[in-house]
Amino acid sequence: MSDKESEEVNTEVTSTKKLTNKERKLERLKKFKKLQERLDDSINENRKDVYEEHSKSKENPKEEARQERKRRKAEILLDKKLAEENDIDYDRKRALEYTIEDVERWEKKQKRKAKRADTGFTDYAQIAAKKYKKQIKEFKPNLQEYNKQKQIAILSSLNTGDTSDFYRDANSTAYASIDSKPNTEAVNRLVKDLEKQVERRNKFSRRRRWDEDAEVTYINERNMRFNKKLSRAYDKYTEEIKANLERGTAL
């Protein structure tokens, strides 16, 4: 092979190398464009999601419920007007359209209203009656012991004909007899019930206990509540400064 032919071969090899480098660059550019397109798509999707979340956060469920009530009220007024124009009894027409689910829902609503109305205070006699009914519901009698005493009373009444020892009235004095004394279990049950009532009464009471030894840092009750709020918020930060001031070692 001559020198001229070898030079031609070398130029062809270098040209093929240059073409392959260009192709590689083109492939890289294509990959880069694809990645850039994917990035743009993900950014657009994220923006869309953010916008949807933002639009949902602006929606007020109370406002929607209010608009729904208004719409329902307008529909009822329109139905009434159409019924009057056609000489139709609206109440009867509406009653015929009620389903079983509507009736059950209405009954539950009325029960809830009655229950809320019954919780209000009227007089002490009603409160005492409610408390008595609640205690009766929680009361669990010992039916075995009751039936045992009843059988004994029935057997004794066959001989004497008197059942006042078991079925006592207000004038009976049989409660002082030895047989009528309650057992230890009944006494413990009564003590537990009384302790439970005292605990509930203490929880229900809203009266604040007065601490005579507490430091007075207020001029009236409103100022006292304000100082308590400040203490809850800032005492953990000012505890060391306050201690230094009381010891006289503050700078």
mmCIF file of C-alpha atoms in Angstrom:
data_model
loop_
_atom_site.group_PDB
_atom_site.id
_atom_site.type_symbol
_atom_site.label_atom_id
_atom_site.label_comp_id
_atom_site.label_asym_id
_atom_site.label_seq_id
_atom_site.Cartn_x
_atom_site.Cartn_y
_atom_site.Cartn_z
ATOM 1 C CA MET A 1 0.000 0.000 0.000
ATOM 2 C CA SER A 2 1.312 3.384 -0.991
ATOM 3 C CA ASP A 3 1.550 6.430 1.190
ATOM 4 C CA LYS A 4 -1.307 8.094 -0.641
ATOM 5 C CA GLU A 5 -3.651 5.137 -0.086
ATOM 6 C CA SER A 6 -2.774 4.949 3.624
ATOM 7 C CA GLU A 7 -3.585 8.641 4.019
ATOM 8 C CA GLU A 8 -6.996 8.106 2.408
ATOM 9 C CA VAL A 9 -7.753 5.209 4.821
ATOM 10 C CA ASN A 10 -6.751 7.321 7.800
ATOM 11 C CA THR A 11 -9.029 10.192 6.694
ATOM 12 C CA GLU A 12 -11.966 7.747 6.346
ATOM 13 C CA VAL A 13 -11.378 6.329 9.852
ATOM 14 C CA THR A 14 -11.261 9.799 11.388
ATOM 15 C CA SER A 15 -14.429 10.793 9.499
ATOM 16 C CA THR A 16 -16.261 7.715 10.853
ATOM 17 C CA LYS A 17 -15.091 8.603 14.354
ATOM 18 C CA LYS A 18 -16.431 12.118 13.929
ATOM 19 C CA LEU A 19 -19.795 10.784 12.769
ATOM 20 C CA THR A 20 -20.072 8.483 15.746
ATOM 21 C CA ASN A 21 -19.350 11.365 18.124
ATOM 22 C CA LYS A 22 -22.086 13.419 16.459
ATOM 23 C CA GLU A 23 -24.502 10.560 16.770
ATOM 24 C CA ARG A 24 -23.657 10.220 20.436
ATOM 25 C CA LYS A 25 -24.262 13.932 20.945
ATOM 26 C CA LEU A 26 -27.581 13.658 19.132
ATOM 27 C CA GLU A 27 -28.637 10.720 21.304
ATOM 28 C CA ARG A 28 -27.668 12.623 24.422
ATOM 29 C CA LEU A 29 -29.615 15.638 23.250
ATOM 30 C CA LYS A 30 -32.650 13.440 22.594
ATOM 31 C CA LYS A 31 -32.401 11.925 26.087
ATOM 32 C CA PHE A 32 -31.983 15.362 27.604
ATOM 33 C CA LYS A 33 -35.053 16.641 25.755
ATOM 34 C CA LYS A 34 -37.084 13.669 26.957
ATOM 35 C CA LEU A 35 -35.977 14.257 30.541
ATOM 36 C CA GLN A 36 -36.792 17.938 30.202
ATOM 37 C CA GLU A 37 -40.252 17.101 28.857
ATOM 38 C CA ARG A 38 -40.851 14.728 31.771
ATOM 39 C CA LEU A 39 -39.721 17.426 34.191
ATOM 40 C CA ASP A 40 -42.108 19.935 32.620
ATOM 41 C CA ASP A 41 -44.959 17.425 32.778
ATOM 42 C CA SER A 42 -44.300 16.697 36.469
ATOM 43 C CA ILE A 43 -44.133 20.435 37.241
ATOM 44 C CA ASN A 44 -47.455 21.008 35.468
ATOM 45 C CA GLU A 45 -49.069 18.086 37.313
ATOM 46 C CA ASN A 46 -47.778 19.357 40.651
ATOM 47 C CA ARG A 47 -49.130 22.820 39.900
ATOM 48 C CA LYS A 48 -52.480 21.308 38.996
ATOM 49 C CA ASP A 49 -52.584 19.330 42.268
ATOM 50 C CA VAL A 50 -51.606 22.413 44.272
ATOM 51 C CA TYR A 51 -54.351 24.426 42.595
ATOM 52 C CA GLU A 52 -56.931 21.736 43.325
ATOM 53 C CA GLU A 53 -55.876 21.560 46.976
ATOM 54 C CA HIS A 54 -56.007 25.333 47.209
ATOM 55 C CA SER A 55 -59.473 25.426 45.666
ATOM 56 C CA LYS A 56 -60.634 22.709 48.100
ATOM 57 C CA SER A 57 -59.289 24.652 51.063
ATOM 58 C CA LYS A 58 -61.359 27.664 49.993
ATOM 59 C CA GLU A 59 -64.547 25.610 50.063
ATOM 60 C CA ASN A 60 -66.494 26.087 53.288
ATOM 61 C CA PRO A 61 -68.657 23.096 54.305
ATOM 62 C CA LYS A 62 -70.866 25.339 56.436
ATOM 63 C CA GLU A 63 -71.500 27.594 53.478
ATOM 64 C CA GLU A 64 -72.377 24.574 51.336
ATOM 65 C CA ALA A 65 -74.818 23.352 53.978
ATOM 66 C CA ARG A 66 -76.376 26.810 54.178
ATOM 67 C CA GLN A 67 -76.782 26.951 50.405
ATOM 68 C CA GLU A 68 -78.317 23.463 50.452
ATOM 69 C CA ARG A 69 -80.841 24.565 53.111
ATOM 70 C CA LYS A 70 -81.718 27.618 51.015
ATOM 71 C CA ARG A 71 -82.175 25.461 47.930
ATOM 72 C CA ARG A 72 -84.380 23.012 49.846
ATOM 73 C CA LYS A 73 -86.454 25.861 51.257
ATOM 74 C CA ALA A 74 -86.933 27.335 47.785
ATOM 75 C CA GLU A 75 -88.057 23.949 46.451
ATOM 76 C CA ILE A 76 -90.621 23.602 49.255
ATOM 77 C CA LEU A 77 -91.995 27.094 48.581
ATOM 78 C CA LEU A 78 -92.267 26.304 44.871
ATOM 79 C CA ASP A 79 -94.085 23.021 45.593
ATOM 80 C CA LYS A 80 -96.505 24.836 47.902
ATOM 81 C CA LYS A 81 -97.212 27.470 45.266
ATOM 82 C CA LEU A 82 -97.843 24.839 42.584
ATOM 83 C CA ALA A 83 -100.128 22.910 44.953
ATOM 84 C CA GLU A 84 -102.156 26.036 45.719
ATOM 85 C CA GLU A 85 -102.531 26.822 42.017
ATOM 86 C CA ASN A 86 -103.777 23.274 41.323
ATOM 87 C CA ASP A 87 -106.034 23.140 44.455
ATOM 88 C CA ILE A 88 -104.003 20.303 46.017
ATOM 89 C CA ASP A 89 -103.461 19.805 49.735
ATOM 90 C CA TYR A 90 -99.696 20.202 50.040
ATOM 91 C CA ASP A 91 -99.389 18.525 53.477
ATOM 92 C CA ARG A 92 -101.273 15.456 52.281
ATOM 93 C CA LYS A 93 -99.235 15.337 49.073
ATOM 94 C CA ARG A 94 -95.989 15.625 51.033
ATOM 95 C CA ALA A 95 -97.075 12.928 53.521
ATOM 96 C CA LEU A 96 -97.742 10.502 50.692
ATOM 97 C CA GLU A 97 -94.186 10.975 49.441
ATOM 98 C CA TYR A 98 -92.515 10.045 52.753
ATOM 99 C CA THR A 99 -90.475 6.840 52.729
ATOM 100 C CA ILE A 100 -89.718 4.517 55.640
ATOM 101 C CA GLU A 101 -86.209 5.940 55.863
ATOM 102 C CA ASP A 102 -87.597 9.487 56.081
ATOM 103 C CA VAL A 103 -89.970 8.501 58.892
ATOM 104 C CA GLU A 104 -87.234 6.735 60.863
ATOM 105 C CA ARG A 105 -84.901 9.709 60.380
ATOM 106 C CA TRP A 106 -87.629 12.088 61.603
ATOM 107 C CA GLU A 107 -88.363 9.943 64.680
ATOM 108 C CA LYS A 108 -84.673 9.852 65.593
ATOM 109 C CA LYS A 109 -84.493 13.620 65.218
ATOM 110 C CA GLN A 110 -87.517 14.077 67.504
ATOM 111 C CA LYS A 111 -85.979 11.774 70.102
ATOM 112 C CA ARG A 112 -82.739 13.775 70.046
ATOM 113 C CA LYS A 113 -84.715 17.002 70.471
ATOM 114 C CA ALA A 114 -86.663 15.552 73.396
ATOM 115 C CA LYS A 115 -83.473 14.314 75.011
ATOM 116 C CA ARG A 116 -81.805 17.732 74.674
ATOM 117 C CA ALA A 117 -84.892 19.450 76.059
ATOM 118 C CA ASP A 118 -85.013 17.045 78.989
ATOM 119 C CA THR A 119 -81.468 17.872 80.103
ATOM 120 C CA GLY A 120 -82.400 21.428 81.135
ATOM 121 C CA PHE A 121 -82.980 22.313 84.750
ATOM 122 C CA THR A 122 -86.613 22.836 85.824
ATOM 123 C CA ASP A 123 -86.777 22.114 89.552
ATOM 124 C CA TYR A 124 -85.034 20.052 92.226
ATOM 125 C CA ALA A 125 -87.840 17.476 92.358
ATOM 126 C CA GLN A 126 -87.274 16.586 88.697
ATOM 127 C CA ILE A 127 -83.514 16.362 89.237
ATOM 128 C CA ALA A 128 -84.066 14.034 92.210
ATOM 129 C CA ALA A 129 -86.458 11.863 90.179
ATOM 130 C CA LYS A 130 -83.947 11.591 87.309
ATOM 131 C CA LYS A 131 -81.208 10.678 89.749
ATOM 132 C CA TYR A 132 -83.431 8.026 91.365
ATOM 133 C CA LYS A 133 -84.263 6.479 87.987
ATOM 134 C CA LYS A 134 -80.594 6.378 87.065
ATOM 135 C CA GLN A 135 -79.682 4.660 90.327
ATOM 136 C CA ILE A 136 -82.471 2.120 89.836
ATOM 137 C CA LYS A 137 -81.102 1.297 86.373
ATOM 138 C CA GLU A 138 -77.623 0.765 87.804
ATOM 139 C CA PHE A 139 -78.942 -1.296 90.727
ATOM 140 C CA LYS A 140 -78.310 -5.046 90.409
ATOM 141 C CA PRO A 141 -80.295 -7.013 93.014
ATOM 142 C CA ASN A 142 -79.308 -10.433 94.292
ATOM 143 C CA LEU A 143 -82.253 -12.466 93.024
ATOM 144 C CA GLN A 144 -81.028 -15.734 94.535
ATOM 145 C CA GLU A 145 -80.981 -14.269 98.054
ATOM 146 C CA TYR A 146 -84.348 -12.596 97.426
ATOM 147 C CA ASN A 147 -86.011 -15.837 96.301
ATOM 148 C CA LYS A 148 -84.485 -17.658 99.264
ATOM 149 C CA GLN A 149 -85.962 -15.155 101.749
ATOM 150 C CA LYS A 150 -89.265 -15.233 99.899
ATOM 151 C CA GLN A 151 -89.505 -19.025 100.179
ATOM 152 C CA ILE A 152 -88.773 -18.849 103.913
ATOM 153 C CA ALA A 153 -91.459 -16.177 104.364
ATOM 154 C CA ILE A 154 -93.992 -18.251 102.412
ATOM 155 C CA LEU A 155 -93.281 -21.349 104.494
ATOM 156 C CA SER A 156 -93.621 -19.385 107.743
ATOM 157 C CA SER A 157 -96.838 -17.744 106.539
ATOM 158 C CA LEU A 158 -98.425 -21.188 106.010
ATOM 159 C CA ASN A 159 -98.275 -21.677 109.768
ATOM 160 C CA THR A 160 -99.004 -18.142 110.953
ATOM 161 C CA GLY A 161 -100.900 -16.695 107.998
ATOM 162 C CA ASP A 162 -98.916 -13.448 108.277
ATOM 163 C CA THR A 163 -96.516 -12.321 105.540
ATOM 164 C CA SER A 164 -95.695 -8.896 107.002
ATOM 165 C CA ASP A 165 -92.176 -10.045 107.892
ATOM 166 C CA PHE A 166 -91.336 -10.222 104.211
ATOM 167 C CA TYR A 167 -93.724 -7.728 102.605
ATOM 168 C CA ARG A 168 -93.207 -4.866 105.016
ATOM 169 C CA ASP A 169 -95.003 -1.546 105.045
ATOM 170 C CA ALA A 170 -94.205 1.833 106.595
ATOM 171 C CA ASN A 171 -95.551 0.746 110.004
ATOM 172 C CA SER A 172 -93.467 -2.404 110.227
ATOM 173 C CA THR A 173 -90.716 -2.664 112.861
ATOM 174 C CA ALA A 174 -89.221 -5.886 111.509
ATOM 175 C CA TYR A 175 -86.200 -4.016 110.132
ATOM 176 C CA ALA A 176 -84.617 -4.174 113.582
ATOM 177 C CA SER A 177 -84.711 -7.951 113.739
ATOM 178 C CA ILE A 178 -81.540 -10.026 113.552
ATOM 179 C CA ASP A 179 -82.566 -11.707 110.296
ATOM 180 C CA SER A 180 -83.028 -8.402 108.464
ATOM 181 C CA LYS A 181 -79.455 -7.209 108.850
ATOM 182 C CA PRO A 182 -77.681 -6.810 105.497
ATOM 183 C CA ASN A 183 -74.642 -8.909 104.728
ATOM 184 C CA THR A 184 -71.126 -7.568 104.218
ATOM 185 C CA GLU A 185 -71.408 -7.654 100.427
ATOM 186 C CA ALA A 186 -74.485 -5.416 100.435
ATOM 187 C CA VAL A 187 -72.821 -2.955 102.812
ATOM 188 C CA ASN A 188 -69.713 -2.765 100.616
ATOM 189 C CA ARG A 189 -71.886 -2.214 97.552
ATOM 190 C CA LEU A 190 -73.642 0.678 99.299
ATOM 191 C CA VAL A 191 -70.306 2.212 100.343
ATOM 192 C CA LYS A 192 -68.973 2.006 96.796
ATOM 193 C CA ASP A 193 -72.111 3.639 95.443
ATOM 194 C CA LEU A 194 -71.826 6.505 97.940
ATOM 195 C CA GLU A 195 -68.143 7.012 97.117
ATOM 196 C CA LYS A 196 -69.019 7.119 93.427
ATOM 197 C CA GLN A 197 -71.676 9.780 94.090
ATOM 198 C CA VAL A 198 -69.207 11.901 96.070
ATOM 199 C CA GLU A 199 -66.636 11.611 93.268
ATOM 200 C CA ARG A 200 -69.179 12.692 90.648
ATOM 201 C CA ARG A 201 -70.275 15.610 92.830
ATOM 202 C CA ASN A 202 -66.691 16.793 93.208
ATOM 203 C CA LYS A 203 -66.114 16.576 89.461
ATOM 204 C CA PHE A 204 -69.322 18.439 88.704
ATOM 205 C CA SER A 205 -68.587 21.291 91.097
ATOM 206 C CA ARG A 206 -67.074 24.285 89.348
ATOM 207 C CA ARG A 207 -66.101 26.226 92.440
ATOM 208 C CA ARG A 208 -62.414 27.059 92.537
ATOM 209 C CA ARG A 209 -60.631 26.409 95.800
ATOM 210 C CA TRP A 210 -59.063 29.436 97.421
ATOM 211 C CA ASP A 211 -55.404 29.104 98.320
ATOM 212 C CA GLU A 212 -54.576 31.457 101.204
ATOM 213 C CA ASP A 213 -50.821 30.827 100.947
ATOM 214 C CA ALA A 214 -50.630 31.715 97.237
ATOM 215 C CA GLU A 215 -48.795 34.888 96.226
ATOM 216 C CA VAL A 216 -51.107 37.800 95.407
ATOM 217 C CA THR A 217 -50.042 39.362 92.074
ATOM 218 C CA TYR A 218 -53.371 40.804 90.955
ATOM 219 C CA ILE A 219 -55.788 43.601 91.748
ATOM 220 C CA ASN A 220 -59.061 41.963 90.709
ATOM 221 C CA GLU A 221 -60.418 38.670 89.362
ATOM 222 C CA ARG A 222 -59.960 39.631 85.724
ATOM 223 C CA ASN A 223 -56.329 40.560 86.366
ATOM 224 C CA MET A 224 -55.860 37.240 88.186
ATOM 225 C CA ARG A 225 -57.035 35.245 85.141
ATOM 226 C CA PHE A 226 -54.783 37.307 82.875
ATOM 227 C CA ASN A 227 -51.754 36.692 85.126
ATOM 228 C CA LYS A 228 -52.484 32.962 85.097
ATOM 229 C CA LYS A 229 -52.456 32.945 81.296
ATOM 230 C CA LEU A 230 -49.132 34.779 81.313
ATOM 231 C CA SER A 231 -47.721 32.290 83.822
ATOM 232 C CA ARG A 232 -48.712 29.306 81.719
ATOM 233 C CA ALA A 233 -47.057 30.837 78.658
ATOM 234 C CA TYR A 234 -43.869 32.412 80.063
ATOM 235 C CA ASP A 235 -43.019 30.877 83.456
ATOM 236 C CA LYS A 236 -40.793 28.247 81.866
ATOM 237 C CA TYR A 237 -38.664 31.050 80.367
ATOM 238 C CA THR A 238 -38.591 33.455 83.340
ATOM 239 C CA GLU A 239 -38.226 30.949 86.176
ATOM 240 C CA GLU A 240 -34.445 31.411 86.505
ATOM 241 C CA ILE A 241 -34.670 35.244 86.328
ATOM 242 C CA LYS A 242 -37.366 35.297 88.990
ATOM 243 C CA ALA A 243 -35.317 33.050 91.284
ATOM 244 C CA ASN A 244 -32.258 35.303 90.857
ATOM 245 C CA LEU A 245 -34.315 38.381 91.681
ATOM 246 C CA GLU A 246 -35.669 36.761 94.830
ATOM 247 C CA ARG A 247 -32.158 35.743 95.939
ATOM 248 C CA GLY A 248 -30.743 39.164 95.025
ATOM 249 C CA THR A 249 -28.108 37.712 92.729
ATOM 250 C CA ALA A 250 -29.495 39.102 89.488
ATOM 251 C CA LEU A 251 -27.145 41.205 87.400
#
